[in-house]
Coordinates of C-alpha atoms in Angstrom, one line a residue:
M809 CA -0.2 2.5 33.6
A810 CA -3.1 0.2 34.5
R811 CA -6.3 0.8 32.5
S812 CA -9.3 2.2 34.3
L813 CA -12.2 -0.2 34.4
T814 CA -15.5 0.7 32.8
Q815 CA -18.6 1.0 35.1
L816 CA -19.9 -2.3 33.7
E817 CA -16.6 -4.0 34.3
L818 CA -16.6 -2.8 37.9
L819 CA -20.1 -3.9 38.5
M820 CA -19.4 -7.4 37.2
E821 CA -16.1 -7.8 39.0
L822 CA -17.5 -6.6 42.3
E823 CA -20.9 -8.4 42.2
P824 CA -19.6 -11.4 44.2
I825 CA -18.4 -9.0 46.9
A826 CA -21.8 -7.3 46.8
E827 CA -23.6 -10.6 47.2
Q828 CA -21.4 -11.5 50.2
N829 CA -22.1 -8.1 51.8
V830 CA -25.8 -8.2 51.2
N831 CA -26.0 -11.6 52.9
R832 CA -23.8 -10.2 55.7
H833 CA -26.1 -7.2 56.1
L834 CA -29.3 -9.3 56.1
S835 CA -27.8 -11.5 58.8
M836 CA -26.9 -8.5 61.1
A837 CA -29.8 -6.1 60.5
K838 CA -32.4 -6.0 63.2
D839 CA -36.1 -5.6 62.3
W840 CA -37.7 -2.7 64.1
H841 CA -40.9 -0.8 63.7
P842 CA -41.3 3.0 63.7
H843 CA -44.5 2.9 65.7
D844 CA -42.6 1.5 68.7
Y845 CA -40.4 4.6 68.9
V846 CA -43.2 7.3 69.0
P847 CA -45.0 8.5 72.2
W848 CA -48.5 8.4 70.7
D849 CA -50.1 9.5 74.0
D850 CA -48.6 12.9 73.5
G851 CA -50.5 13.5 70.2
R852 CA -53.5 15.7 69.8
N853 CA -55.4 17.3 66.9
F854 CA -54.4 20.4 65.0
A855 CA -56.7 23.3 64.2
A856 CA -58.0 21.7 60.9
M857 CA -59.6 19.0 63.1
D858 CA -60.8 21.3 65.9
G859 CA -57.6 21.2 67.8
E860 CA -54.8 23.7 68.3
D861 CA -52.1 24.7 65.8
W862 CA -48.4 24.6 66.6
E863 CA -46.7 27.4 68.4
L864 CA -43.1 27.5 69.7
G865 CA -44.0 27.1 73.3
Q866 CA -45.3 23.6 72.7
S867 CA -41.8 22.3 71.7
R868 CA -39.7 20.6 74.4
L869 CA -36.7 20.7 72.1
S870 CA -34.0 23.4 72.3
E871 CA -33.2 25.6 69.3
V872 CA -30.2 23.4 68.6
A873 CA -32.1 20.2 68.8
R874 CA -34.9 21.5 66.5
A875 CA -32.3 22.6 63.9
A876 CA -30.6 19.2 64.0
M877 CA -33.9 17.2 63.9
I878 CA -35.1 19.2 60.9
T879 CA -31.8 18.8 59.1
N880 CA -31.7 15.1 59.8
L881 CA -35.3 14.6 58.7
L882 CA -35.1 16.6 55.5
T883 CA -32.0 14.6 54.6
E884 CA -33.9 11.4 55.0
D885 CA -36.9 12.8 53.2
N886 CA -34.9 13.3 50.0
L887 CA -34.8 9.5 49.6
P888 CA -36.2 9.4 46.1
S889 CA -33.2 11.4 44.9
Y890 CA -30.8 9.1 46.7
H891 CA -32.5 6.0 45.3
R892 CA -32.2 7.4 41.8
E893 CA -28.6 8.2 42.3
I894 CA -27.8 4.7 43.5
A895 CA -30.1 2.9 41.1
E896 CA -28.5 4.7 38.1
N897 CA -25.0 3.8 39.1
F898 CA -25.7 0.2 40.4
S899 CA -27.3 -2.6 38.4
Q900 CA -30.8 -3.4 39.3
D901 CA -30.2 -7.1 38.8
G902 CA -28.8 -9.7 41.2
A903 CA -27.1 -8.6 44.4
W904 CA -26.9 -5.0 43.4
G905 CA -30.6 -4.8 42.8
T906 CA -31.3 -6.5 46.1
W907 CA -29.2 -4.0 47.9
V908 CA -30.7 -1.0 46.3
G909 CA -34.2 -2.1 47.3
R910 CA -33.2 -3.1 50.8
W911 CA -31.2 0.1 51.5
T912 CA -34.1 2.2 50.2
A913 CA -36.6 0.5 52.4
E914 CA -34.5 0.9 55.5
E915 CA -33.7 4.6 54.8
N916 CA -37.4 5.3 54.3
R917 CA -38.1 3.9 57.7
H918 CA -35.9 6.6 59.2
G919 CA -37.9 9.4 57.7
I920 CA -41.2 7.9 58.8
V921 CA -40.2 7.6 62.5
I922 CA -38.5 11.0 62.8
R923 CA -41.5 12.8 61.3
D924 CA -44.0 10.8 63.4
Y925 CA -42.0 11.7 66.6
L926 CA -41.8 15.4 65.7
V927 CA -45.5 15.8 64.7
V928 CA -46.8 13.9 67.7
T929 CA -44.6 15.7 70.2
R930 CA -45.0 19.0 68.4
G931 CA -41.2 19.3 68.4
V932 CA -41.1 21.6 65.3
D933 CA -43.5 23.6 63.2
P934 CA -45.2 21.0 61.0
V935 CA -46.2 23.7 58.4
A936 CA -42.7 25.1 58.0
L937 CA -41.3 21.5 57.9
E938 CA -43.7 20.5 55.1
R939 CA -42.8 23.7 53.1
D940 CA -39.1 22.9 53.5
R941 CA -39.7 19.3 52.5
M942 CA -41.4 20.4 49.3
V943 CA -38.6 22.8 48.4
H944 CA -35.8 20.3 49.2
M945 CA -37.3 17.4 47.3
T946 CA -38.2 19.5 44.3
N947 CA -34.6 20.7 44.1
G948 CA -33.5 17.1 44.3
Y949 CA -29.9 15.9 44.8
S950 CA -26.9 14.7 42.9
A951 CA -23.8 13.5 44.7
M952 CA -21.7 14.4 41.6
S953 CA -23.0 17.9 41.5
L954 CA -22.1 18.4 45.2
V955 CA -18.5 17.4 44.5
Q956 CA -18.4 19.7 41.5
Q957 CA -19.6 22.6 43.6
G958 CA -16.9 21.9 46.2
T959 CA -13.7 23.7 46.8
G960 CA -11.2 21.2 45.3
N961 CA -9.6 21.6 42.0
Q962 CA -9.6 18.0 40.7
A963 CA -11.4 17.2 37.5
I964 CA -14.2 14.7 37.8
R965 CA -14.0 11.8 35.3
A966 CA -17.0 11.5 33.0
D967 CA -17.2 7.7 33.8
A968 CA -16.7 8.1 37.6
G969 CA -20.4 7.5 38.4
F970 CA -20.3 4.1 40.2
M971 CA -16.9 4.6 41.9
H972 CA -17.8 8.1 43.0
S973 CA -21.2 7.1 44.3
V974 CA -19.9 4.2 46.4
V975 CA -17.1 6.3 47.9
Y976 CA -19.4 9.2 48.6
V977 CA -22.1 7.1 50.4
T978 CA -19.4 5.4 52.5
F979 CA -18.4 8.7 54.1
Q980 CA -22.0 10.1 54.0
E981 CA -23.5 7.2 55.9
L982 CA -20.9 7.4 58.6
A983 CA -21.3 11.2 58.8
T984 CA -25.1 10.7 59.1
R985 CA -24.6 8.1 61.9
V986 CA -22.5 10.7 63.9
S987 CA -25.1 13.4 63.3
H988 CA -28.1 11.2 64.4
R989 CA -26.3 9.9 67.5
N990 CA -25.3 13.4 68.7
T991 CA -28.7 14.8 67.9
G992 CA -30.2 12.2 70.3
K993 CA -28.0 13.5 73.0
V994 CA -29.1 17.1 72.8
C995 CA -32.8 16.4 72.6
N996 CA -33.0 15.9 76.4
D997 CA -35.6 13.2 75.8
P998 CA -34.9 9.5 76.3
I999 CA -37.5 8.6 73.6
A1000 CA -35.8 10.7 71.0
D1001 CA -32.4 9.4 72.0
R1002 CA -33.5 5.8 71.7
M1003 CA -35.0 6.4 68.3
L1004 CA -32.0 8.2 66.9
Q1005 CA -29.6 5.5 68.3
R1006 CA -31.7 2.9 66.5
I1007 CA -31.4 4.9 63.2
A1008 CA -27.6 5.4 63.8
A1009 CA -27.2 1.7 64.1
D1010 CA -28.8 1.2 60.7
E1011 CA -26.6 3.9 59.1
N1012 CA -23.5 2.1 60.5
L1013 CA -24.5 -1.2 58.8
H1014 CA -25.1 0.7 55.6
M1015 CA -21.6 2.4 55.8
I1016 CA -20.0 -1.0 56.3
F1017 CA -21.6 -2.4 53.1
Y1018 CA -20.3 0.5 51.1
R1019 CA -16.9 0.6 52.8
N1020 CA -16.4 -3.1 52.0
I1021 CA -17.3 -2.5 48.3
C1022 CA -14.8 0.3 48.2
E1023 CA -12.1 -1.8 49.7
A1024 CA -12.7 -4.5 47.1
A1025 CA -12.6 -1.7 44.4
L1026 CA -9.2 -0.5 45.7
N1027 CA -7.8 -4.0 45.4
L1028 CA -9.2 -4.3 41.9
S1029 CA -8.2 -0.9 40.5
P1030 CA -6.2 1.0 43.1
D1031 CA -5.5 4.2 41.2
Q1032 CA -9.0 4.5 39.8
A1033 CA -10.5 4.0 43.3
L1034 CA -8.2 6.4 44.9
E1035 CA -9.1 9.1 42.4
A1036 CA -12.7 8.9 43.5
I1037 CA -11.7 8.8 47.2
S1038 CA -9.5 11.9 46.8
N1039 CA -12.3 13.8 45.0
V1040 CA -14.9 12.9 47.5
V1041 CA -12.8 13.7 50.6
Q1042 CA -11.5 17.0 49.3
N1043 CA -14.9 18.2 48.2
F1044 CA -17.3 16.5 50.7
Q1045 CA -20.6 18.1 51.5
M1046 CA -23.5 16.5 53.4
P1047 CA -26.4 15.5 51.2
G1048 CA -28.6 18.2 52.8
A1049 CA -26.5 21.0 51.5
G1050 CA -29.3 22.3 49.2
M1051 CA -32.1 22.4 51.8
P1052 CA -33.6 25.6 53.2
N1053 CA -31.7 27.1 56.1
F1054 CA -28.9 24.5 55.8
R1055 CA -26.1 26.9 56.5
R1056 CA -27.8 28.4 59.6
N1057 CA -28.7 25.0 60.9
G1058 CA -25.3 23.5 60.1
V1059 CA -23.6 26.3 62.0
L1060 CA -25.8 25.7 65.0
M1061 CA -25.0 22.0 64.8
A1062 CA -21.3 22.6 64.5
K1063 CA -21.2 25.1 67.4
H1064 CA -22.8 22.7 69.7
G1065 CA -20.9 19.6 68.8
I1066 CA -23.5 17.7 66.8
Y1067 CA -21.5 17.6 63.6
D1068 CA -18.4 19.8 63.4
L1069 CA -15.1 19.8 61.6
R1070 CA -13.2 17.7 64.2
Q1071 CA -15.9 15.0 64.2
H1072 CA -15.8 15.0 60.4
L1073 CA -12.0 14.5 60.4
E1074 CA -11.5 12.2 63.3
E1075 CA -14.8 10.2 63.3
V1076 CA -15.4 10.0 59.6
V1077 CA -12.5 10.7 57.2
L1078 CA -9.5 9.3 59.1
P1079 CA -11.1 6.0 60.3
V1080 CA -12.3 5.1 56.8
L1081 CA -9.0 6.0 55.2
K1082 CA -7.2 3.9 57.9
K1083 CA -9.6 1.0 57.3
W1084 CA -8.6 1.1 53.6
N1085 CA -4.9 1.4 54.5
I1086 CA -4.6 4.3 52.1
M1087 CA -1.4 5.7 53.5
E1088 CA 0.4 2.4 53.8
R1089 CA -0.6 0.6 50.5
S1090 CA 2.1 -0.3 48.1
D1091 CA 0.0 -1.1 45.0
F1092 CA -0.5 2.5 43.7
G1093 CA 1.0 3.5 40.4
A1094 CA 2.4 6.9 39.6
R1095 CA -1.0 8.6 39.4
G1096 CA -2.1 6.9 42.7
E1097 CA 1.1 8.1 44.5
Q1098 CA 0.4 11.6 43.3
L1099 CA -3.2 11.4 44.5
R1100 CA -2.1 10.0 47.9
N1101 CA 0.3 12.9 48.4
E1102 CA -2.4 15.4 47.5
L1103 CA -4.8 13.7 49.9
G1104 CA -2.2 13.8 52.7
E1105 CA -1.6 17.5 52.2
F1106 CA -5.3 18.1 52.3
I1107 CA -5.6 16.2 55.6
E1108 CA -2.9 18.4 57.1
R1109 CA -4.7 21.5 56.0
L1110 CA -7.9 20.1 57.4
R1111 CA -6.2 19.6 60.8
K1112 CA -5.2 23.3 60.9
D1113 CA -8.8 24.3 59.9
V1114 CA -10.1 22.2 62.8
V1115 CA -7.9 24.2 65.3
R1116 CA -9.0 27.6 63.7
F1117 CA -12.6 26.6 63.8
E1118 CA -12.5 25.5 67.4
E1119 CA -10.7 28.7 68.5
Q1120 CA -13.4 30.8 66.7
R1121 CA -16.2 28.7 68.2
D1122 CA -14.9 29.0 71.7
K1123 CA -14.7 32.8 71.4
A1124 CA -18.2 32.9 70.0
L1125 CA -19.6 30.7 72.8
A1126 CA -17.8 32.8 75.4
R1127 CA -19.4 36.0 74.1
E1128 CA -22.8 34.4 74.1
A1129 CA -22.3 33.3 77.7
A1130 CA -21.2 36.8 78.7
R1131 CA -24.3 38.3 77.1
R1132 CA -26.5 35.8 79.0
D1133 CA -24.8 36.6 82.3
S1134 CA -25.2 40.3 81.7
A1135 CA -28.9 39.9 80.9
L1136 CA -29.5 38.0 84.1
E1137 CA -27.7 40.7 86.1
Q1138 CA -29.7 43.6 84.7
P1139 CA -32.9 43.2 86.8
A1140 CA -30.8 42.9 90.0
M1141 CA -28.9 46.1 89.2
A1142 CA -32.1 47.9 88.5

């Protein structure tokens, strides 16, 4: 059985790939400025400056759009935790250090522009948003702890830090891209849609960087990489899982097609696994073959879960529509 590489060995072997992909990213990334995506004319003072404090009627966003915007922003807000997670598992020298710094700066820009948009347009309650930010950032985040809290039964290797992190952020960046893109669609505001499409484009480039590193790791140490992939896929949770109201907001987002189980399977998990050629590779050892079989069985269970979820969602939406129709008919009947 092939020996698993240490974290240091992985970093050293993959550094040339990291350098190539940093250069690729820098050649493709487009400069943009948060202030160009915010309708500043909509802004006005709050009560502390002799203006008017927020109330729900000021928001032009639907309940679903507000939930999605808050979830997306609080996810971006926890950037210090993500930076720590990446910096601890990547080297801060050479190409790895360049990437950590560049990725952090680009992600920070996302939080800046979403918050400016929401405060200026009074899209959400800024006081509640700040309270939730404080709670979420104080709690912090650990990708490894999210996996350990998941539903899978695989043990997490003590030395899995780098491999696990790079696999996790590959799926997470793509999931975030899907969420931002679909949030823009439900905002019913071309400015918000334009802003979130811009952010989604950044997330896609980030995903490609991590996906390419994972592909190189698979070629370098197939079974070791697949162990991390299998753990992440079977236990995946979005990085905002610990934020206030995450479950409620996540249910709303899933019910209304912003990020649901089918999107997770068909737009995130399966495309990445296909890109890595997981099901067709011939270089896995005995452990890798076992992991691939387990992963295939998990995917089949997930397909069934998608069908069950959609059946339940359709019934729930039908009941809500019936209640609305009944409420509209009441005055006429009276």
